[in-house]
Short mmCIF file of C-alpha atoms and ligand atoms in Angstrom, two decimals:
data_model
loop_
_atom_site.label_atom_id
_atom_site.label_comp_id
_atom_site.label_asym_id
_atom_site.label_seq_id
_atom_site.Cartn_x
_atom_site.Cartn_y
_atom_site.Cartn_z
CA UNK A 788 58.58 100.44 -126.20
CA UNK A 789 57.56 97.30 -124.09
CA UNK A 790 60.14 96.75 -120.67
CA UNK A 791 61.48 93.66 -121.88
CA UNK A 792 63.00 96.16 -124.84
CA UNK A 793 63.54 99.11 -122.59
CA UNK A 794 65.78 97.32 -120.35
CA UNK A 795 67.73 95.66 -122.96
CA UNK A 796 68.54 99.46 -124.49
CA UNK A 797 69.41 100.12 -121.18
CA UNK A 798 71.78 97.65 -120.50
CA UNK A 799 73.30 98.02 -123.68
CA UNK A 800 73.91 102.17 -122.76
CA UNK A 801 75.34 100.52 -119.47
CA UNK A 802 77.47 98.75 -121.66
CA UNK A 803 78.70 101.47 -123.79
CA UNK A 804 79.32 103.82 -120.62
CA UNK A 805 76.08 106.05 -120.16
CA UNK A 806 73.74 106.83 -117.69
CA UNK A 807 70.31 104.84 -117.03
CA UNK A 808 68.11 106.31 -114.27
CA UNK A 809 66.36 102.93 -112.99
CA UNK A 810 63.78 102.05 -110.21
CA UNK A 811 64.56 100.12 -107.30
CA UNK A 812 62.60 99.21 -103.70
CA UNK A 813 64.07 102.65 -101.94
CA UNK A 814 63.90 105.28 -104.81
CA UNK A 815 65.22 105.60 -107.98
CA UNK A 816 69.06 105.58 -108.69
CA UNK A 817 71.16 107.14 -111.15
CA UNK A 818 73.61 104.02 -112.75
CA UNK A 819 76.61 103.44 -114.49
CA UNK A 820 78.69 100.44 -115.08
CA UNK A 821 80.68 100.44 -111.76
CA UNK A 822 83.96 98.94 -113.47
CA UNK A 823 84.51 102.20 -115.26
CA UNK A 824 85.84 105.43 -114.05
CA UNK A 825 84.68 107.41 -117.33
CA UNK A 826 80.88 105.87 -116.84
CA UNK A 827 80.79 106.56 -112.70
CA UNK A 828 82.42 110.29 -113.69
CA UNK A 829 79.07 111.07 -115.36
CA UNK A 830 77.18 110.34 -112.56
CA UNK A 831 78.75 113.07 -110.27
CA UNK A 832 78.68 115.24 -113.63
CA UNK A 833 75.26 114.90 -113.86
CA UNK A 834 74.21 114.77 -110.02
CA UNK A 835 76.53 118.07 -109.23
CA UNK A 836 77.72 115.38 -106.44
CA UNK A 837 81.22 116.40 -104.70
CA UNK A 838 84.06 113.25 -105.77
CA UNK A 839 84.58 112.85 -101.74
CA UNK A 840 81.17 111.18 -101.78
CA UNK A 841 81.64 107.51 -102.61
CA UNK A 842 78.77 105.56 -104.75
CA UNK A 843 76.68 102.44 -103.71
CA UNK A 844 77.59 99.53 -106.14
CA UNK A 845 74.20 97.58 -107.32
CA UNK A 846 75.03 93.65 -107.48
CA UNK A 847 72.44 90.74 -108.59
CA UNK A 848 72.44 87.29 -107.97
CA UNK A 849 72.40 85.74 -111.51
CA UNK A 850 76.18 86.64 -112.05
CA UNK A 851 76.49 85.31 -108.41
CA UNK A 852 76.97 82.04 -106.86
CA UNK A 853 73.75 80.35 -106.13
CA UNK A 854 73.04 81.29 -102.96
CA UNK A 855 71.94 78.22 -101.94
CA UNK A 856 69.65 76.72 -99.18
CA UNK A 857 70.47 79.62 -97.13
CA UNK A 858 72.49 77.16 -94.54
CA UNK A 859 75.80 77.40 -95.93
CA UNK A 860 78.05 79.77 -94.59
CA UNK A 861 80.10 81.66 -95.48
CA UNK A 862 77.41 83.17 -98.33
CA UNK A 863 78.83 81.91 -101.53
CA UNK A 864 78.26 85.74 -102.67
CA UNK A 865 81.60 86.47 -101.24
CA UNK A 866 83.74 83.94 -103.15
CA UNK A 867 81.91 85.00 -106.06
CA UNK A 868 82.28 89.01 -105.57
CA UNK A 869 86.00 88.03 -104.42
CA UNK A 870 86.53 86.44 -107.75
CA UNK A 871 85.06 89.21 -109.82
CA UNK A 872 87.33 91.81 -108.22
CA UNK A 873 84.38 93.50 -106.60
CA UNK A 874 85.28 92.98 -102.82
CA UNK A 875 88.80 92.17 -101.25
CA UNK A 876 89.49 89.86 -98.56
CA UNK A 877 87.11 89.24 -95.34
CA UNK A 878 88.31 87.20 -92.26
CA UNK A 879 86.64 83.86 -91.37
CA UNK A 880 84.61 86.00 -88.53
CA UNK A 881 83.44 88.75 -90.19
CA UNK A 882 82.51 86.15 -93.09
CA UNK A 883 79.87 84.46 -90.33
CA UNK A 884 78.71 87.98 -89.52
CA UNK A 885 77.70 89.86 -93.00
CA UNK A 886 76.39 85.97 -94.17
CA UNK A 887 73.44 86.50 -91.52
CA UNK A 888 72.93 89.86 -92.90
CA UNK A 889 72.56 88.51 -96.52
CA UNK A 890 70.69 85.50 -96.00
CA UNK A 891 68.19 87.73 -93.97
CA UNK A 892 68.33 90.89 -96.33
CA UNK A 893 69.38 90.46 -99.30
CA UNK A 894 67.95 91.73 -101.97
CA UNK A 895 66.80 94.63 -100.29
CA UNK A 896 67.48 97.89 -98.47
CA UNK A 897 70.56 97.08 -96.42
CA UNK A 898 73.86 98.49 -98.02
CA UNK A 899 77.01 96.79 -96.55
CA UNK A 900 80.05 98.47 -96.70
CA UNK A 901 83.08 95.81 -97.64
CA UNK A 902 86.56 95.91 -98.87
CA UNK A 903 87.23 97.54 -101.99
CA UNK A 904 87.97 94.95 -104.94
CA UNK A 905 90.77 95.71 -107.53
CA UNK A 906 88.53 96.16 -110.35
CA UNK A 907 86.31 98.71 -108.25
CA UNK A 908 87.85 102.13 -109.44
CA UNK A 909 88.91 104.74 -106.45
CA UNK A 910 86.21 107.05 -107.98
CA UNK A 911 83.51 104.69 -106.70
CA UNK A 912 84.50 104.63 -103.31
CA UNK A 913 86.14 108.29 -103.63
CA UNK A 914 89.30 106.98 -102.37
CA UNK A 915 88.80 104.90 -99.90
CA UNK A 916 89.52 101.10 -99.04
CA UNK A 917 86.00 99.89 -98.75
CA UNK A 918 83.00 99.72 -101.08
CA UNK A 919 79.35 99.45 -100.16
CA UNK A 920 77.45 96.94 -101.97
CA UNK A 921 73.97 96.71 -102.33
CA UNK A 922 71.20 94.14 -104.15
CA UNK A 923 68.11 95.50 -104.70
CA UNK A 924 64.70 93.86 -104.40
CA UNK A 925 63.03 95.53 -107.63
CA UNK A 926 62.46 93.26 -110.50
CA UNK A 927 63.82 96.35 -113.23
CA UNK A 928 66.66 97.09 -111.00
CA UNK A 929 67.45 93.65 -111.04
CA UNK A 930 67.12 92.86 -115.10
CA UNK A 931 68.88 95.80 -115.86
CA UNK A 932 72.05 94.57 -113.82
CA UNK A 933 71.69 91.03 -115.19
CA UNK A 934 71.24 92.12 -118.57
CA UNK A 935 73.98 94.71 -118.27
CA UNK A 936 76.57 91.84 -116.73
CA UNK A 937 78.17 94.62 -114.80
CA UNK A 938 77.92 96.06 -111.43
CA UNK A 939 75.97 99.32 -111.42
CA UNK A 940 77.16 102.38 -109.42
CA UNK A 941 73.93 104.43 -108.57
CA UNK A 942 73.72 106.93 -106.09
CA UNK A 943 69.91 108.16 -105.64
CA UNK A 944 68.53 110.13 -108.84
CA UNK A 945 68.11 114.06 -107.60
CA UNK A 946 70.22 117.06 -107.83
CA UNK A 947 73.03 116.39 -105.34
CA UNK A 948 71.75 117.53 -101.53
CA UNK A 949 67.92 117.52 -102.74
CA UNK A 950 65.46 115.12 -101.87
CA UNK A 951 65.27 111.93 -103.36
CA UNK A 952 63.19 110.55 -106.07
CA UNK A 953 60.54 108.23 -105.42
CA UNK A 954 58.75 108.50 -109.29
CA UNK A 955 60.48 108.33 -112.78
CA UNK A 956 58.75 112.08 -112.87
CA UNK A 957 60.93 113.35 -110.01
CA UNK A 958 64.07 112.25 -111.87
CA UNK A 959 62.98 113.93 -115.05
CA UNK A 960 62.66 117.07 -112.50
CA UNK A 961 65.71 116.95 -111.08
CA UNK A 962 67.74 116.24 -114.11
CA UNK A 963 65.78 116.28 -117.35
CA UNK A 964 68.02 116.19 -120.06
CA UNK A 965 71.14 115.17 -118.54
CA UNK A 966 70.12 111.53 -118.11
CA UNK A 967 69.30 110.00 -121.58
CA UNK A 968 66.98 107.23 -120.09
CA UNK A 969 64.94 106.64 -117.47
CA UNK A 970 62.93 103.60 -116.69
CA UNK A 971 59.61 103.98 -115.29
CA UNK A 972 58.67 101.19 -112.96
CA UNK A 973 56.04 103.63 -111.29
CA UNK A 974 56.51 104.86 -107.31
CA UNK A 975 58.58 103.33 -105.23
CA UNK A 976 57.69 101.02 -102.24
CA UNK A 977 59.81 101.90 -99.47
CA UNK A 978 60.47 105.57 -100.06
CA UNK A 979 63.34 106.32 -97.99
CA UNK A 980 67.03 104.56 -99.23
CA UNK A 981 68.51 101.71 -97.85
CA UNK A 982 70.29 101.65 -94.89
CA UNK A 983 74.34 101.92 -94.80
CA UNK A 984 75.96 99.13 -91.96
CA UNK A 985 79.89 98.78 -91.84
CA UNK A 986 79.39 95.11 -90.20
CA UNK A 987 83.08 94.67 -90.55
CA UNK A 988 84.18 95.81 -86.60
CA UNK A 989 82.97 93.45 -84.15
CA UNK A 990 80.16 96.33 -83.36
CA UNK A 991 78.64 97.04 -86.15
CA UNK A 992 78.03 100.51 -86.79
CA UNK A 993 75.02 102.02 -88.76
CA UNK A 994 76.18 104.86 -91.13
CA UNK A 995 72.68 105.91 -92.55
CA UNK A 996 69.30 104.74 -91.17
CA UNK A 997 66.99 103.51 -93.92
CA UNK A 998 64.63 100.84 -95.45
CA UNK A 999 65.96 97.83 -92.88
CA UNK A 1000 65.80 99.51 -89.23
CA UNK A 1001 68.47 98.90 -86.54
CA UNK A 1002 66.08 96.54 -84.48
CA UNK A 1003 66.03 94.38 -87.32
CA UNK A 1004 69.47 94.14 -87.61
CA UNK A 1005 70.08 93.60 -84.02
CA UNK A 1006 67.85 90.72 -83.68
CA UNK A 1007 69.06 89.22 -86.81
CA UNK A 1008 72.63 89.31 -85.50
CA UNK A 1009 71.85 88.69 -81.90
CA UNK A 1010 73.97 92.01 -80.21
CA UNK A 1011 73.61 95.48 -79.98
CA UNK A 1012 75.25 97.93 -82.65
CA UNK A 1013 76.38 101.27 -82.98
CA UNK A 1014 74.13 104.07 -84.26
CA UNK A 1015 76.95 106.37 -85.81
CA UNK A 1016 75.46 109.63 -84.79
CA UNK A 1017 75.26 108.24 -80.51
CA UNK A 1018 79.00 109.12 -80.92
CA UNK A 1019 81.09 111.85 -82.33
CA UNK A 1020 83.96 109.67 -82.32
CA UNK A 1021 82.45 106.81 -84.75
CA UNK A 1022 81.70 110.05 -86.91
CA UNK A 1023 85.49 111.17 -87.35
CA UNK A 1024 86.49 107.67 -87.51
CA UNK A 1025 83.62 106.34 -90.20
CA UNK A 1026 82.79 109.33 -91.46
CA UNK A 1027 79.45 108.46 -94.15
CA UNK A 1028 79.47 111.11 -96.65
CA UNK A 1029 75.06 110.43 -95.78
CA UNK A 1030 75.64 112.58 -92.43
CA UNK A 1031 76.16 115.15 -94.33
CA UNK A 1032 74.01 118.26 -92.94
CA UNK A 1033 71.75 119.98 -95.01
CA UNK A 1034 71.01 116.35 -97.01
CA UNK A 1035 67.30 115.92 -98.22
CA UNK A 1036 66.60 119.46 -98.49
CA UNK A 1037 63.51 120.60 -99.69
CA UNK A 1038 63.01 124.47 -101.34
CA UNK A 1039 60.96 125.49 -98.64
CA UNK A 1040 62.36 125.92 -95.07
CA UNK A 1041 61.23 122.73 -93.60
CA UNK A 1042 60.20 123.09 -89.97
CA UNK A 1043 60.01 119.48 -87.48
CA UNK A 1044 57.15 120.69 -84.63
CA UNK A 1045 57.31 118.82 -81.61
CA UNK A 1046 53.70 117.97 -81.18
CA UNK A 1047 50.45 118.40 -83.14
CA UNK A 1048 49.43 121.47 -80.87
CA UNK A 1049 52.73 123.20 -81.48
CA UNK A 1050 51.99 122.52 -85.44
CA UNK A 1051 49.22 124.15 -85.50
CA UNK A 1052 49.62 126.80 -83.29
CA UNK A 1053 53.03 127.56 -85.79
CA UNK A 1054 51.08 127.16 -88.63
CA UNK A 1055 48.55 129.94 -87.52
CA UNK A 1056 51.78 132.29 -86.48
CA UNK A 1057 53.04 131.96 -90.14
CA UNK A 1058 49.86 132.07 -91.91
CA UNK A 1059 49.28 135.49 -90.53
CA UNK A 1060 52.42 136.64 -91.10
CA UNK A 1061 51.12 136.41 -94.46
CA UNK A 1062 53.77 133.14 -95.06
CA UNK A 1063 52.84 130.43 -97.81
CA UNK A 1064 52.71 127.33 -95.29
CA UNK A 1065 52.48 123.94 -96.50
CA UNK A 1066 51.49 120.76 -93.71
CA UNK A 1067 52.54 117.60 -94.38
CA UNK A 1068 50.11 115.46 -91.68
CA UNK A 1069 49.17 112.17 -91.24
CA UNK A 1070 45.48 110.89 -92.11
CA UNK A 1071 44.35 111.27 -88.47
CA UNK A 1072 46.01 114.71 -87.95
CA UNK A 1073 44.52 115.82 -91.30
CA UNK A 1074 41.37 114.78 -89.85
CA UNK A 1075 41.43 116.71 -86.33
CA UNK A 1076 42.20 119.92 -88.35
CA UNK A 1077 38.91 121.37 -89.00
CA UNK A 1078 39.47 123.84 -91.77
CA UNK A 1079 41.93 121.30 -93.65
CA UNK A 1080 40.07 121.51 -97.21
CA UNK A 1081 41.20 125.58 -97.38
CA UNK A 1082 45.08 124.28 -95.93
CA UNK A 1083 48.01 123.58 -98.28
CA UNK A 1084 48.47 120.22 -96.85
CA UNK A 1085 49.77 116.97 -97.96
CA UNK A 1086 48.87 113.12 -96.57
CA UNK A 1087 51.35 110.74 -95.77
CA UNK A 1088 49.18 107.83 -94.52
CA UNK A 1089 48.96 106.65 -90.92
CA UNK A 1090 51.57 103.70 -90.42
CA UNK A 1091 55.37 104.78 -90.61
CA UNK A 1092 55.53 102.27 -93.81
CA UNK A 1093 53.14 104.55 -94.92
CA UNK A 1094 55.15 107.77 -94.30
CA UNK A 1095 58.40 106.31 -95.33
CA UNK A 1096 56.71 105.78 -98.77
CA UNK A 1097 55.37 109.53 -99.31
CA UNK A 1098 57.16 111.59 -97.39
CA UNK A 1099 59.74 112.67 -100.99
CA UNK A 1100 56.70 113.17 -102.97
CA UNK A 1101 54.97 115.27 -99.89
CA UNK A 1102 58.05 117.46 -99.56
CA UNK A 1103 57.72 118.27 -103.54
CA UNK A 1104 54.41 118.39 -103.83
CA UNK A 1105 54.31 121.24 -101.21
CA UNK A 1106 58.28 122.55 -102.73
CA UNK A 1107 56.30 123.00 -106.35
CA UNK A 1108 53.39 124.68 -104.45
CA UNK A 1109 55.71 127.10 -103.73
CA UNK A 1110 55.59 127.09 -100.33
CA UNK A 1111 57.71 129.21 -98.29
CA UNK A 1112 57.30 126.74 -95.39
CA UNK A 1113 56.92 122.99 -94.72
CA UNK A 1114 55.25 121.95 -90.94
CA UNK A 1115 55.52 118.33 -89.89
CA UNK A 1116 55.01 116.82 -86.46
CA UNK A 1117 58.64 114.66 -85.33
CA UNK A 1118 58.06 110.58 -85.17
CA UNK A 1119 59.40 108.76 -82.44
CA UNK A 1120 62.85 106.96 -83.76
CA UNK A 1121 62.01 103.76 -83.07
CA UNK A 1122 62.02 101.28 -86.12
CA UNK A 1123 61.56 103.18 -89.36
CA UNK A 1124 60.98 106.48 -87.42
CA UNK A 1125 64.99 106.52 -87.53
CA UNK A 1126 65.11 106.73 -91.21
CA UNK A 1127 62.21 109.06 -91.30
CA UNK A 1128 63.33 111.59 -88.56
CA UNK A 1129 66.92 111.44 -89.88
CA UNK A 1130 65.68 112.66 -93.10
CA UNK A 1131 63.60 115.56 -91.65
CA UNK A 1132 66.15 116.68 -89.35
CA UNK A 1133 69.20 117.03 -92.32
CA UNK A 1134 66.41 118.51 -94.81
CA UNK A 1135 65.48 120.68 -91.51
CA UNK A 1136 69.07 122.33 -91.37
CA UNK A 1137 69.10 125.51 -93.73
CA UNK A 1138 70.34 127.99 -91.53
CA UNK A 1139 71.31 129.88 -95.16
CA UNK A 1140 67.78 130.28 -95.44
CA UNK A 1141 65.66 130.90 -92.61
CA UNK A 1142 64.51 134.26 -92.63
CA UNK A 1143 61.81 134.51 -90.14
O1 TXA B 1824 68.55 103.14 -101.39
C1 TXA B 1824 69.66 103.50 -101.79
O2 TXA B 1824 70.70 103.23 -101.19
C2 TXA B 1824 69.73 104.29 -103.11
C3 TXA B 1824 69.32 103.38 -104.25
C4 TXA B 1824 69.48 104.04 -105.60
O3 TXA B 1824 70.07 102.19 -104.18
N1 TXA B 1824 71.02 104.82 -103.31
C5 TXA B 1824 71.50 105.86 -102.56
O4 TXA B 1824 72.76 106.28 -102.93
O5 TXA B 1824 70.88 106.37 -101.68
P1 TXA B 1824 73.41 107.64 -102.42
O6 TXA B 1824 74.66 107.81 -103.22
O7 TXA B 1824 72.42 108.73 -102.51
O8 TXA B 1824 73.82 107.32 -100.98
C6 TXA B 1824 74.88 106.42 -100.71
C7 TXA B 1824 75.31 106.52 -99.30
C8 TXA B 1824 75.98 107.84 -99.02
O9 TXA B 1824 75.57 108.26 -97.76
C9 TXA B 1824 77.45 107.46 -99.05
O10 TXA B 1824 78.21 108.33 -98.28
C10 TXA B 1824 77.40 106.08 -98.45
O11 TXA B 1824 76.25 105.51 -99.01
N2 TXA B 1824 78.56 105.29 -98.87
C11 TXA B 1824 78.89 104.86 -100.10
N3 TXA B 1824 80.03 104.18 -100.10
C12 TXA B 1824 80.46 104.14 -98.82
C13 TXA B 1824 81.59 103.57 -98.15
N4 TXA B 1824 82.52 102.89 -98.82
N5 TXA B 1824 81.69 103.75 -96.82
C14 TXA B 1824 80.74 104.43 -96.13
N6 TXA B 1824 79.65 105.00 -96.70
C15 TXA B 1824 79.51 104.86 -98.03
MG1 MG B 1825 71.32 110.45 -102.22
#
């Protein structure tokens, strides 16, 4: 079956209320036609995903406004989205401030979180009075919306708390036959998911670090904003169903060293404990490891672009090794290191399973 024919079968299942697994810039997401409940119920069917965790909507501009020269403000996307019963009302400020974030992101990895439009049903946003709204910047995520003519719900495509899928092969992994069709637009070229921002306080406040880091954000509005996790008051206030613990979890107990020396000295202390340990290193730490041909190892690249991208398929490569372990040196958080580190530390948290 050519694309062109794939994604019109898979708008049409859109259509007709069933699942499409689908690529897009961050990894790949499970969708359903975001205007109804039956469709979206599927996806936390399929996904074993808890109700009280509300879905990202998937938006494209071709059933938008044209977005013009990129001076006008406010973005015509709100009008449009307001019209369509996707978002509610913003004020004239807070208009000025997610415009910025669209003309400078948009498509891409930044999820905002808006108010909830009538026609968005409470499943999506399990309950609550905003709805996060994201265009991707993948050409197949993007026909499949256009062709569908309906906003697609998608959370990511794994087994609810597991890591996400970066290759149409991890979906069929996580969920084989309980999504009907996938479409295979090869690995993805961010790797982590996009990042959550409520922009609608005067301080923005980032609920999940991903693909667009906080600098960026910062310089493209021109103030400082709130990471949600400095405070524990943002937390109860905001709470992001993403800061869930024990998120991104691999099989294996996942273990973030604190330095190269301390990874390898950990690694020996396992090893002969007789423990299956599996490294995931970067190209230059691969290389300072003498003995790294007879190590279960995987490499993630050098740059943090680089690790972003493979650090999913590193942690199941080394999961379907069987490993009993997983070793990996912490990143500073600066710029993608946020998303990265985030990751590692809620995959990090199995206290259920640490046995040694
Ligand atoms: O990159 C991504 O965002 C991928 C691709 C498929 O687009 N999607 C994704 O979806 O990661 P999911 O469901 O795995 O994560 C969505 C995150 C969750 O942390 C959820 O709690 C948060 O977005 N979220 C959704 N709606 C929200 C809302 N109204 N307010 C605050 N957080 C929300
Ligand atoms: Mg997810």
């Amino acid at each position: 079956m050519t694309l062109i024919k794939g994604i019109k079968n898979a708008a049409e299942a859109i259509r007709e209320g069933r699942l499409v697994a689908f690529p897009t810039e961050t990894v790949y997401g499970l969708g359903a036609n975001a205007l109804d409940a039956q469709a979206v119920r599927k996806i936390f069917v399929a996904k074993g995903r808890p109700l009280n965790d509300p879905l990202i909507v998937h938006v494209c501009p071709e059933w938008l406004a044209d977005a013009g020269n990129g001076a006008a403000t406010p973005h015509p996307y709100f009008e449009a989205l307001f019209q369509q019963g996707i978002i509610g009302e913003l004020t004239e400020t807070q208009q000025a401030r997610l415009s910025l974030l669209i003309y400078a992101c948009w498509p891409g990895p930044l999820t905002l979180v808006l108010p909830r439009g009538e026609q968005i049903p409470m499943l999506v946003t399990a309950g609550g009075n905003t709805v996060a709204i994201r265009m991707p910047q993948h050409p197949i995520a993007l026909a499949l919306i256009a062709a569908s003519g309906v906003p697609i719900a998608a959370p990511s495509a794994n087994r609810f708390g597991h890591v996400s899928p970066t290759t149409a092969q991890h979906v069929r992994d996580d969920l084989a036959e309980r999504v009907e069709i996938i479409l295979d637009g090869g690995a993805t070229s961010i790797g982590v998911e996009s990042t959550v921002l409520n922009a609608l306080p005067d301080v923005p406040i980032i609920l999940r670090h991903g693909g667009v880091t906080k600098e960026q954000i910062e310089q493209i509005l021109g103030q400082t904003i709130i990471d949600s996790k400095a405070t524990d008051l943002t937390r109860a206030v905001l709470p992001s169903p993403g800061l869930l613990e024990r998120h991104y979890a691999p099989d294996a107990v996942l273990q973030i060293m604190p330095d190269f020396a301390a990874l390898v000295q950990r690694w020996g202390e396992l090893t002969t404990a007789g423990q299956q340990v599996g490294l995931l290193l970067t190209r230059s730490q691969a290389n300072a490891i003498p003995n790294i041909a007879s190590a279960q190892h995987y490499v993630l690249g050098e740059t943090l672009e680089d690790i972003a991208r493979n650090l999913y398929a590193g942690l199941r490569a080394l999961d379907s090794a069987n490993m009993q372990f997983i070793l990996m040196v912490a990143l500073d958080r600066n710029g993608l290191g946020a998303a990265i580190m985030d990751r590692l530390q809620r995959g990090a948290v199995r206290d259920d399973k640490v046995t040694g």
